Tab-separated table of N, CA, C and O in Angstrom:
chain	number	residue	atom	x	y	z
A	279	MET	N	-151.554	-202.464	-23.020
A	279	MET	CA	-150.350	-201.392	-22.101
A	279	MET	C	-151.098	-201.569	-20.938
A	279	MET	O	-152.484	-201.837	-20.923
A	280	LYS	N	-150.821	-201.551	-19.326
A	280	LYS	CA	-151.283	-202.169	-18.980
A	280	LYS	C	-151.620	-200.584	-17.789
A	280	LYS	O	-151.549	-199.519	-17.961
A	281	LYS	N	-152.756	-200.422	-17.209
A	281	LYS	CA	-153.803	-199.671	-16.730
A	281	LYS	C	-153.376	-199.571	-15.857
A	281	LYS	O	-153.201	-199.438	-14.569
A	282	MET	N	-153.277	-197.885	-15.903
A	282	MET	CA	-152.904	-197.293	-13.782
A	282	MET	C	-154.323	-197.217	-12.995
A	282	MET	O	-155.777	-197.094	-14.028
A	283	ILE	N	-153.260	-196.734	-11.953
A	283	ILE	CA	-154.625	-196.590	-11.189
A	283	ILE	C	-155.700	-195.956	-10.952
A	283	ILE	O	-157.197	-196.060	-10.607
A	284	GLY	N	-155.745	-194.819	-11.788
A	284	GLY	CA	-156.527	-193.606	-11.999
A	284	GLY	C	-157.782	-194.460	-12.576
A	284	GLY	O	-158.537	-194.293	-12.266
A	285	TYR	N	-157.458	-194.967	-14.150
A	285	TYR	CA	-158.049	-195.423	-14.138
A	285	TYR	C	-159.145	-196.796	-13.368
A	285	TYR	O	-160.381	-197.193	-14.252
A	286	TRP	N	-159.008	-197.194	-12.999
A	286	TRP	CA	-159.477	-198.514	-12.348
A	286	TRP	C	-160.012	-197.740	-11.215
A	286	TRP	O	-161.316	-198.169	-10.838
A	287	ILE	N	-159.717	-196.973	-10.445
A	287	ILE	CA	-160.399	-195.907	-9.861
A	287	ILE	C	-161.565	-195.454	-10.509
A	287	ILE	O	-162.894	-195.647	-10.093
A	288	LYS	N	-161.382	-194.955	-11.126
A	288	LYS	CA	-162.145	-194.313	-12.655
A	288	LYS	C	-163.237	-195.493	-12.553
A	288	LYS	O	-164.396	-195.236	-12.821
A	289	HIS	N	-162.697	-196.696	-13.182
A	289	HIS	CA	-163.775	-197.633	-13.876
A	289	HIS	C	-164.547	-197.711	-12.638
A	289	HIS	O	-165.957	-198.322	-12.387
A	290	LEU	N	-164.253	-198.483	-11.719
A	290	LEU	CA	-165.049	-198.616	-10.836
A	290	LEU	C	-165.995	-197.646	-9.933
A	290	LEU	O	-166.633	-198.669	-9.834
A	291	ASP	N	-166.094	-197.083	-10.210
A	291	ASP	CA	-166.114	-195.623	-9.552
A	291	ASP	C	-168.152	-195.699	-10.672
A	291	ASP	O	-168.508	-195.941	-9.835
A	292	GLU	N	-167.203	-196.140	-11.724
A	292	GLU	CA	-168.756	-195.456	-12.701
A	292	GLU	C	-169.186	-197.115	-13.133
A	292	GLU	O	-170.441	-197.398	-13.104
A	293	LEU	N	-168.993	-198.360	-12.384
A	293	LEU	CA	-169.776	-199.622	-12.515
A	293	LEU	C	-170.523	-199.305	-10.778
A	293	LEU	O	-171.836	-199.961	-11.349
A	294	PHE	N	-169.866	-199.156	-9.955
A	294	PHE	CA	-170.498	-198.711	-9.207
A	294	PHE	C	-171.837	-197.993	-9.070
A	294	PHE	O	-172.834	-197.791	-9.081
A	295	GLU	N	-171.387	-196.752	-9.892
A	295	GLU	CA	-172.828	-195.759	-9.934
A	295	GLU	C	-173.501	-196.436	-10.671
A	295	GLU	O	-174.938	-196.547	-10.599
A	296	GLY	N	-173.452	-196.927	-12.221
A	296	GLY	CA	-174.296	-197.738	-13.281
A	296	GLY	C	-175.243	-199.133	-12.216
A	296	GLY	O	-176.073	-198.922	-12.584
A	297	THR	N	-174.404	-199.175	-11.765
A	297	THR	CA	-175.133	-201.044	-10.762
A	297	THR	C	-176.182	-199.996	-9.794
A	297	THR	O	-177.256	-201.030	-9.551
A	298	LEU	N	-175.529	-199.154	-9.516
A	298	LEU	CA	-176.321	-198.076	-8.224
A	298	LEU	C	-177.580	-197.573	-8.380
A	298	LEU	O	-177.672	-198.159	-8.243
A	299	ASP	N	-177.450	-197.036	-9.889
A	299	ASP	CA	-178.231	-196.722	-10.680
A	299	ASP	C	-179.472	-196.829	-10.462
A	299	ASP	O	-180.729	-197.075	-10.546
A	300	GLY	N	-179.110	-197.931	-11.255
A	300	GLY	CA	-180.021	-199.368	-11.689
A	300	GLY	C	-181.363	-199.626	-10.558
A	300	GLY	O	-182.228	-199.920	-10.556
A	301	THR	N	-180.124	-200.536	-9.184
A	301	THR	CA	-181.279	-201.043	-8.351
A	301	THR	C	-181.930	-200.085	-7.764
A	301	THR	O	-182.442	-200.254	-7.423
A	302	LEU	N	-180.759	-198.915	-7.272
A	302	LEU	CA	-181.854	-198.160	-6.473
A	302	LEU	C	-182.870	-197.333	-7.386
A	302	LEU	O	-184.011	-196.606	-7.232
A	303	GLY	N	-182.458	-197.016	-8.565
A	303	GLY	CA	-182.891	-196.359	-9.787
A	303	GLY	C	-184.562	-196.546	-9.103
A	303	GLY	O	-185.293	-196.131	-9.248
A	304	ALA	N	-184.757	-198.653	-9.515
A	304	ALA	CA	-186.230	-199.007	-9.566
A	304	ALA	C	-186.972	-198.160	-8.291
A	304	ALA	O	-188.116	-198.840	-8.057
A	305	GLU	N	-186.384	-197.825	-7.229
A	305	GLU	CA	-186.740	-197.723	-5.916
A	305	GLU	C	-187.166	-196.610	-5.378
A	305	GLU	O	-187.450	-195.791	-4.304
A	306	GLY	N	-186.825	-195.488	-6.770
A	306	GLY	CA	-186.675	-193.877	-6.747
A	306	GLY	C	-185.853	-193.375	-6.183
A	306	GLY	O	-186.063	-192.604	-5.599
A	307	VAL	N	-184.233	-194.277	-5.730
A	307	VAL	CA	-183.896	-193.528	-4.419
A	307	VAL	C	-182.857	-193.978	-5.759
A	307	VAL	O	-182.369	-194.830	-6.344
A	308	SER	N	-181.325	-191.719	-5.255
A	308	SER	CA	-180.751	-192.304	-5.302
A	308	SER	C	-179.378	-192.957	-5.097
A	308	SER	O	-179.227	-192.720	-3.803
A	309	ARG	N	-178.192	-192.659	-5.859
A	309	ARG	CA	-176.194	-193.138	-5.102
A	309	ARG	C	-176.415	-192.497	-3.993
A	309	ARG	O	-176.114	-192.505	-2.755
A	310	ARG	N	-176.571	-191.315	-4.378
A	310	ARG	CA	-176.959	-190.281	-2.492
A	310	ARG	C	-176.984	-190.438	-1.923
A	310	ARG	O	-177.359	-189.544	-0.598
A	311	GLU	N	-178.299	-190.139	-2.416
A	311	GLU	CA	-180.071	-190.347	-1.872
A	311	GLU	C	-178.748	-191.771	-0.706
A	311	GLU	O	-179.498	-191.919	0.590
A	312	TRP	N	-178.751	-193.762	-1.241
A	312	TRP	CA	-178.488	-194.327	-0.189
A	312	TRP	C	-176.897	-194.028	0.941
A	312	TRP	O	-177.451	-194.554	1.461
A	313	GLN	N	-176.284	-193.489	0.294
A	313	GLN	CA	-174.770	-192.474	0.789
A	313	GLN	C	-176.121	-191.869	1.754
A	313	GLN	O	-175.064	-192.838	2.745
A	314	VAL	N	-176.629	-191.722	1.856
A	314	VAL	CA	-176.567	-190.543	2.996
A	314	VAL	C	-177.772	-190.982	3.971
A	314	VAL	O	-177.887	-191.069	4.983
A	315	LEU	N	-178.853	-191.603	3.625
A	315	LEU	CA	-179.609	-193.169	4.641
A	315	LEU	C	-178.414	-193.848	5.051
A	315	LEU	O	-179.050	-193.981	7.013
A	316	ASN	N	-177.385	-194.447	4.328
A	316	ASN	CA	-176.394	-195.640	4.957
A	316	ASN	C	-175.672	-194.874	6.467
A	316	ASN	O	-175.660	-195.169	7.380
A	317	VAL	N	-175.355	-193.520	6.344
A	317	VAL	CA	-174.647	-192.769	7.154
A	317	VAL	C	-175.911	-192.338	8.410
A	317	VAL	O	-175.279	-192.623	9.512
A	318	LEU	N	-176.470	-191.849	8.256
A	318	LEU	CA	-177.417	-191.747	9.389
A	318	LEU	C	-178.531	-192.370	9.809
A	318	LEU	O	-178.685	-193.076	11.144
A	319	ALA	N	-178.297	-193.768	9.210
A	319	ALA	CA	-178.762	-195.028	9.886
A	319	ALA	C	-177.846	-195.338	10.881
A	319	ALA	O	-178.001	-196.255	11.487
A	320	ALA	N	-176.069	-195.202	10.744
A	320	ALA	CA	-175.117	-195.438	11.549
A	320	ALA	C	-175.325	-194.685	12.649
A	320	ALA	O	-174.344	-194.844	13.491
A	321	GLY	N	-175.536	-193.520	12.983
A	321	GLY	CA	-175.406	-192.169	13.111
A	321	GLY	C	-174.531	-191.084	13.287
A	321	GLY	O	-173.943	-190.647	14.719
A	322	ASP	N	-173.905	-191.630	12.035
A	322	ASP	CA	-172.735	-190.612	11.532
A	322	ASP	C	-173.474	-189.380	11.095
A	322	ASP	O	-174.890	-189.694	10.445
A	323	ASP	N	-172.286	-188.485	11.181
A	323	ASP	CA	-173.226	-187.329	10.136
A	323	ASP	C	-172.895	-187.340	9.133
A	323	ASP	O	-171.142	-187.223	8.175
A	324	PRO	N	-174.293	-187.282	7.699
A	324	PRO	CA	-173.517	-187.400	6.068
A	324	PRO	C	-172.283	-185.680	5.831
A	324	PRO	O	-171.682	-186.722	4.769
A	325	SER	N	-172.231	-185.278	6.183
A	325	SER	CA	-171.877	-184.132	5.399
A	325	SER	C	-170.090	-184.208	5.390
A	325	SER	O	-169.295	-183.833	5.457
A	326	ALA	N	-170.008	-184.985	7.154
A	326	ALA	CA	-168.258	-184.974	7.953
A	326	ALA	C	-167.825	-186.110	7.082
A	326	ALA	O	-167.089	-186.802	6.326
A	327	GLN	N	-169.268	-187.680	7.150
A	327	GLN	CA	-168.312	-188.738	6.418
A	327	GLN	C	-168.375	-188.953	4.795
A	327	GLN	O	-167.648	-189.536	4.189
A	328	LEU	N	-169.674	-187.562	3.760
A	328	LEU	CA	-169.363	-187.982	2.986
A	328	LEU	C	-168.797	-186.322	2.049
A	328	LEU	O	-168.996	-186.038	0.990
A	329	THR	N	-167.794	-185.999	3.003
A	329	THR	CA	-167.447	-185.287	2.386
A	329	THR	C	-166.544	-184.660	0.610
A	329	THR	O	-166.837	-183.780	0.373
A	330	PRO	N	-166.335	-185.649	0.555
A	330	PRO	CA	-165.467	-186.056	-0.835
A	330	PRO	C	-166.732	-185.744	-2.588
A	330	PRO	O	-166.808	-185.382	-2.958
A	331	PHE	N	-168.491	-186.154	-1.476
A	331	PHE	CA	-169.198	-186.323	-2.577
A	331	PHE	C	-169.991	-184.640	-2.905
A	331	PHE	O	-170.485	-184.262	-1.108
A	332	SER	N	-170.155	-184.424	-3.558
A	332	SER	CA	-171.647	-183.958	-4.038
A	332	SER	C	-172.861	-183.954	-4.169
A	332	SER	O	-172.897	-184.857	-4.129
A	333	GLY	N	-173.639	-182.906	-3.856
A	333	GLY	CA	-175.048	-183.128	-2.916
A	333	GLY	C	-175.602	-183.716	-2.709
A	333	GLY	O	-176.634	-184.117	-2.084
A	334	VAL	N	-174.535	-183.962	-0.995
A	334	VAL	CA	-175.072	-184.584	0.004
A	334	VAL	C	-176.777	-184.192	0.731
A	334	VAL	O	-177.234	-183.813	0.979
A	335	ASP	N	-176.705	-182.675	0.503
A	335	ASP	CA	-177.554	-181.322	1.619
A	335	ASP	C	-178.899	-181.672	0.553
A	335	ASP	O	-180.244	-181.780	1.308
A	336	ASP	N	-179.148	-181.895	-0.404
A	336	ASP	CA	-180.454	-181.850	-2.254
A	336	ASP	C	-180.285	-183.699	-1.297
A	336	ASP	O	-181.106	-183.306	-0.896
A	337	ALA	N	-179.629	-184.474	-1.029
A	337	ALA	CA	-180.179	-185.569	-0.974
A	337	ALA	C	-180.396	-185.479	0.289
A	337	ALA	O	-181.588	-186.136	0.163
A	338	ARG	N	-179.997	-184.986	1.414
A	338	ARG	CA	-180.292	-185.072	2.781
A	338	ARG	C	-181.906	-184.062	3.074
A	338	ARG	O	-183.162	-184.825	3.175
A	339	GLU	N	-182.325	-183.555	2.325
A	339	GLU	CA	-183.180	-182.840	2.265
A	339	GLU	C	-184.413	-183.542	1.468
A	339	GLU	O	-185.416	-183.590	1.467
A	340	SER	N	-183.822	-184.106	0.264
A	340	SER	CA	-185.029	-185.661	-0.678
A	340	SER	C	-185.628	-186.224	0.141
A	340	SER	O	-186.874	-186.668	0.396
A	341	LEU	N	-184.537	-186.990	1.157
A	341	LEU	CA	-185.110	-188.327	2.383
A	341	LEU	C	-185.469	-187.286	3.773
A	341	LEU	O	-186.525	-188.075	3.884
A	342	ALA	N	-185.694	-186.132	3.595
A	342	ALA	CA	-187.154	-185.153	5.111
A	342	ALA	C	-187.657	-185.102	3.964
A	342	ALA	O	-188.975	-185.586	4.284
A	343	ALA	N	-187.635	-184.796	2.700
A	343	ALA	CA	-188.943	-184.929	1.951
A	343	ALA	C	-190.439	-185.892	1.903
A	343	ALA	O	-190.983	-186.055	1.660
A	344	ARG	N	-189.108	-187.325	2.145
A	344	ARG	CA	-189.916	-188.644	2.149
A	344	ARG	C	-190.482	-188.939	2.891
A	344	ARG	O	-191.271	-190.139	3.298
A	345	GLY	N	-190.473	-187.913	4.643
A	345	GLY	CA	-190.633	-188.533	5.708
A	345	GLY	C	-190.063	-189.631	5.850
A	345	GLY	O	-190.345	-190.695	6.598
A	346	TRP	N	-188.454	-189.620	5.145
A	346	TRP	CA	-187.330	-191.094	5.671
A	346	TRP	C	-186.317	-190.200	6.944
A	346	TRP	O	-185.540	-191.317	7.643
A	347	ALA	N	-185.994	-189.175	7.021
A	347	ALA	CA	-184.762	-188.187	7.699
A	347	ALA	C	-185.118	-187.518	8.859
A	347	ALA	O	-186.935	-186.257	7.645
A	348	ASP	N	-184.861	-186.980	9.698
A	348	ASP	CA	-185.756	-185.502	10.389
A	348	ASP	C	-184.143	-185.085	11.039
A	348	ASP	O	-182.911	-185.344	11.024
A	349	GLY	N	-184.210	-183.793	10.887
A	349	GLY	CA	-183.299	-183.378	12.456
A	349	GLY	C	-182.782	-185.030	12.877
A	349	GLY	O	-181.635	-184.134	13.312
A	350	ALA	N	-182.790	-184.979	13.753
A	350	ALA	CA	-182.664	-186.041	15.121
A	350	ALA	C	-181.813	-187.284	13.659
A	350	ALA	O	-181.061	-188.070	14.425
A	351	GLY	N	-182.310	-187.697	12.809
A	351	GLY	CA	-181.639	-188.487	11.424
A	351	GLY	C	-182.556	-189.011	10.963
A	351	GLY	O	-183.545	-188.897	11.079
A	352	LEU	N	-182.700	-190.664	11.345
A	352	LEU	CA	-183.797	-191.604	11.121
A	352	LEU	C	-185.393	-191.408	11.324
A	352	LEU	O	-185.302	-191.254	12.590
A	353	THR	N	-185.754	-191.267	10.294
A	353	THR	CA	-187.339	-192.022	11.372
A	353	THR	C	-187.860	-192.682	10.728
A	353	THR	O	-187.107	-194.090	10.199
A	354	GLU	N	-188.665	-193.986	11.978
A	354	GLU	CA	-189.536	-195.589	11.091
A	354	GLU	C	-189.125	-195.509	9.986
A	354	GLU	O	-188.601	-196.694	9.445
A	355	GLU	N	-190.086	-194.612	9.354
A	355	GLU	CA	-189.672	-195.049	7.175
A	355	GLU	C	-188.605	-194.886	6.998
A	355	GLU	O	-188.269	-195.768	5.649
A	356	GLY	N	-187.194	-194.291	7.671
A	356	GLY	CA	-186.455	-194.571	6.897
A	356	GLY	C	-185.890	-195.393	7.445
A	356	GLY	O	-185.038	-196.085	5.968
A	357	ARG	N	-185.391	-195.457	8.345
A	357	ARG	CA	-185.325	-197.262	8.428
A	357	ARG	C	-185.405	-198.070	8.391
A	357	ARG	O	-184.617	-198.935	7.758
A	358	ARG	N	-186.883	-198.503	8.073
A	358	ARG	CA	-187.722	-199.261	7.164
A	358	ARG	C	-187.491	-199.127	5.609
A	358	ARG	O	-186.438	-200.716	5.573
A	359	ALA	N	-186.775	-197.952	5.474
A	359	ALA	CA	-186.425	-198.053	3.980
A	359	ALA	C	-185.039	-198.223	3.781
A	359	ALA	O	-184.534	-199.359	1.996
A	360	HIS	N	-183.982	-198.159	5.151
A	360	HIS	CA	-182.678	-198.824	5.259
A	360	HIS	C	-182.329	-199.893	4.966
A	360	HIS	O	-181.362	-200.358	4.381
A	361	THR	N	-183.376	-200.429	5.913
A	361	THR	CA	-183.142	-202.166	5.932
A	361	THR	C	-183.294	-202.847	4.314
A	361	THR	O	-182.922	-203.562	4.083
A	362	ALA	N	-184.247	-202.389	4.160
A	362	ALA	CA	-185.030	-202.996	2.540
A	362	ALA	C	-183.903	-202.924	1.605
A	362	ALA	O	-182.839	-203.722	0.778
A	363	LEU	N	-183.148	-201.538	1.565
A	363	LEU	CA	-182.350	-201.183	0.144
A	363	LEU	C	-181.091	-201.540	0.875
A	363	LEU	O	-180.263	-201.965	-0.414
A	364	ALA	N	-180.503	-201.931	1.642
A	364	ALA	CA	-179.115	-202.312	2.198
A	364	ALA	C	-178.838	-203.196	1.760
A	364	ALA	O	-178.063	-204.199	1.494
A	365	GLU	N	-179.905	-204.639	1.934
A	365	GLU	CA	-179.828	-205.950	1.375
A	365	GLU	C	-179.901	-205.618	-0.249
A	365	GLU	O	-178.779	-206.111	-0.559
A	366	GLN	N	-180.374	-204.705	-1.144
A	366	GLN	CA	-179.862	-204.631	-2.066
A	366	GLN	C	-178.248	-204.738	-2.823
A	366	GLN	O	-177.646	-204.926	-3.227
A	367	VAL	N	-178.137	-203.262	-1.682
A	367	VAL	CA	-176.590	-202.479	-2.271
A	367	VAL	C	-175.917	-204.037	-1.255
A	367	VAL	O	-174.810	-204.376	-2.314
A	368	GLY	N	-176.081	-204.804	-0.376
A	368	GLY	CA	-175.621	-206.028	0.118
A	368	GLY	C	-174.932	-206.888	-0.821
A	368	GLY	O	-173.650	-207.597	-1.033
A	369	ARG	N	-176.248	-207.003	-2.011
A	369	ARG	CA	-175.546	-207.809	-2.708
A	369	ARG	C	-174.724	-207.474	-3.824
A	369	ARG	O	-173.755	-208.473	-4.067
A	370	ILE	N	-174.775	-206.148	-4.376
A	370	ILE	CA	-173.596	-205.663	-5.614
A	370	ILE	C	-172.187	-206.104	-4.771
A	370	ILE	O	-171.971	-205.487	-4.824
A	371	ARG	N	-172.191	-205.109	-3.038
A	371	ARG	CA	-170.983	-205.114	-2.766
A	371	ARG	C	-170.893	-206.711	-2.758
A	371	ARG	O	-169.371	-207.196	-2.693
A	372	ARG	N	-171.211	-207.835	-2.073
A	372	ARG	CA	-170.212	-208.792	-2.364
A	372	ARG	C	-170.698	-209.396	-4.305
A	372	ARG	O	-168.749	-209.910	-4.150
A	373	ARG	N	-171.114	-209.786	-5.085
A	373	ARG	CA	-170.311	-209.647	-6.249
A	373	ARG	C	-169.549	-208.856	-6.891
A	373	ARG	O	-168.600	-209.513	-6.811
A	374	ALA	N	-168.945	-207.542	-6.017
A	374	ALA	CA	-168.234	-206.412	-6.193
A	374	ALA	C	-167.097	-207.092	-5.484
A	374	ALA	O	-165.809	-206.906	-6.129
A	375	ALA	N	-167.249	-207.967	-4.581
A	375	ALA	CA	-166.046	-208.170	-3.876
A	375	ALA	C	-165.890	-210.176	-3.956
A	375	ALA	O	-164.448	-210.800	-3.289
A	376	GLU	N	-166.638	-209.936	-4.978
A	376	GLU	CA	-165.847	-211.950	-4.966
A	376	GLU	C	-164.248	-212.480	-5.257
A	376	GLU	O	-163.908	-211.883	-6.061
A	377	GLY	N	-164.272	-213.133	-4.764
A	377	GLY	CA	-162.757	-213.857	-5.498
A	377	GLY	C	-161.512	-212.608	-4.596
A	377	GLY	O	-160.699	-212.782	-4.066
A	378	VAL	N	-161.877	-211.440	-2.984
A	378	VAL	CA	-161.607	-210.370	-2.792
A	378	VAL	C	-161.024	-211.096	-1.045
A	378	VAL	O	-162.040	-211.068	-0.734
A	379	SER	N	-160.371	-211.267	-0.770
A	379	SER	CA	-160.018	-211.964	1.184
A	379	SER	C	-160.014	-210.358	1.317
A	379	SER	O	-159.763	-209.641	1.661
A	380	ARG	N	-160.439	-210.714	2.942
A	380	ARG	CA	-160.905	-210.012	3.619
A	380	ARG	C	-159.628	-208.507	3.948
A	380	ARG	O	-159.700	-207.936	4.259
A	381	GLU	N	-159.082	-209.741	3.849
A	381	GLU	CA	-157.195	-208.906	3.889
A	381	GLU	C	-156.596	-207.628	2.887
A	381	GLU	O	-156.052	-206.929	2.868
A	382	GLU	N	-157.005	-208.812	1.709
A	382	GLU	CA	-156.804	-208.165	0.664
A	382	GLU	C	-158.184	-206.537	0.470
A	382	GLU	O	-157.053	-205.543	0.181
A	383	TYR	N	-159.042	-206.427	0.873
A	383	TYR	CA	-159.893	-205.332	0.886
A	383	TYR	C	-159.471	-204.588	1.873
A	383	TYR	O	-158.921	-203.421	1.160
A	384	ALA	N	-158.976	-204.980	2.994
A	384	ALA	CA	-158.917	-203.915	3.985
A	384	ALA	C	-156.670	-203.804	3.700
A	384	ALA	O	-157.220	-202.135	4.114
A	385	ALA	N	-155.875	-203.735	3.150
A	385	ALA	CA	-154.835	-203.666	2.449
A	385	ALA	C	-155.343	-202.193	1.002
A	385	ALA	O	-154.933	-201.135	1.553
A	386	THR	N	-156.328	-202.848	0.661
A	386	THR	CA	-156.577	-201.864	-0.662
A	386	THR	C	-156.779	-200.370	-0.499
A	386	THR	O	-156.256	-199.653	-0.235
A	387	ILE	N	-158.041	-200.830	0.573
A	387	ILE	CA	-158.092	-199.555	1.752
A	387	ILE	C	-157.370	-199.133	2.711
A	387	ILE	O	-157.110	-197.583	1.973
A	388	ASP	N	-156.205	-199.279	3.112
A	388	ASP	CA	-155.206	-198.417	3.792
A	388	ASP	C	-154.630	-197.756	2.612
A	388	ASP	O	-153.915	-196.560	2.557
A	389	VAL	N	-154.068	-198.608	1.300
A	389	VAL	CA	-153.185	-198.376	0.442
A	389	VAL	C	-153.401	-196.516	-0.045
A	389	VAL	O	-153.270	-196.047	-0.524
A	390	LEU	N	-155.207	-196.456	-0.971
A	390	LEU	CA	-155.731	-195.712	-0.512
A	390	LEU	C	-155.958	-194.404	-0.153
A	390	LEU	O	-155.685	-193.051	-0.296
A	391	ARG	N	-156.117	-194.845	1.610
A	391	ARG	CA	-156.151	-194.021	2.602
A	391	ARG	C	-154.781	-193.061	2.298
A	391	ARG	O	-155.275	-192.059	2.244
A	392	ARG	N	-153.930	-193.832	1.993
A	392	ARG	CA	-152.115	-193.475	2.551
A	392	ARG	C	-151.648	-192.379	1.579
A	392	ARG	O	-150.786	-191.986	1.594
A	393	MET	N	-152.138	-192.640	-0.441
A	393	MET	CA	-151.969	-192.090	-1.407
A	393	MET	C	-152.770	-191.192	-0.732
A	393	MET	O	-152.113	-190.225	-1.638
A	394	ALA	N	-153.958	-191.232	-0.123
A	394	ALA	CA	-154.488	-189.629	-0.520
A	394	ALA	C	-154.034	-189.106	0.848
A	394	ALA	O	-154.121	-187.525	0.666
A	395	ALA	N	-153.658	-189.041	1.559
A	395	ALA	CA	-152.978	-188.524	2.562
A	395	ALA	C	-151.657	-187.610	2.109
A	395	ALA	O	-151.685	-186.900	2.399
A	396	ASN	N	-151.122	-188.927	1.209
A	396	ASN	CA	-149.598	-188.314	0.882
A	396	ASN	C	-149.605	-186.644	-0.120
A	396	ASN	O	-149.093	-185.749	-0.069
A	397	LEU	N	-150.986	-187.374	-0.685
A	397	LEU	CA	-151.312	-185.877	-1.494
A	397	LEU	C	-152.006	-184.967	-0.971
A	397	LEU	O	-151.604	-184.182	-1.903
A	398	GLU	N	-152.349	-185.412	0.019
A	398	GLU	CA	-153.356	-183.683	1.220
A	398	GLU	C	-151.566	-183.404	1.586
A	398	GLU	O	-152.019	-181.974	1.573
A	399	ALA	N	-151.050	-184.378	1.912
A	399	ALA	CA	-149.175	-183.460	3.165
A	399	ALA	C	-149.016	-182.434	1.740
A	399	ALA	O	-148.069	-181.263	1.838
A	400	ALA	N	-149.434	-182.548	0.537
A	400	ALA	CA	-147.812	-182.037	-0.654
A	400	ALA	C	-148.284	-180.953	-0.968
A	400	ALA	O	-149.765	-180.227	-0.522
């Protein structure tokens, strides 16, 4: 039986979660903390960029408690941590995207975005 899109989306998310947890967990960082750290490094607002995810405020507080973030964004220590972790996360992303062209990746993101927009509009 052919598996539907929901299966593949959920399965991929679980694989990312497990792989990232293993890699980031060794550094004492959760996936959510990484996401907030990465958004802050880009100069964006985690609350706006990570709307679908729970635990964003807790992750931001955890980063502040480590001295990696403050009200203005990342601290110098946070920028160093982001650089070190980004290298590890980049390897995971590259492994996940092996054999997928930039065009295929962009098309996949566009299709998922449009499907979400269709259901949001309903």
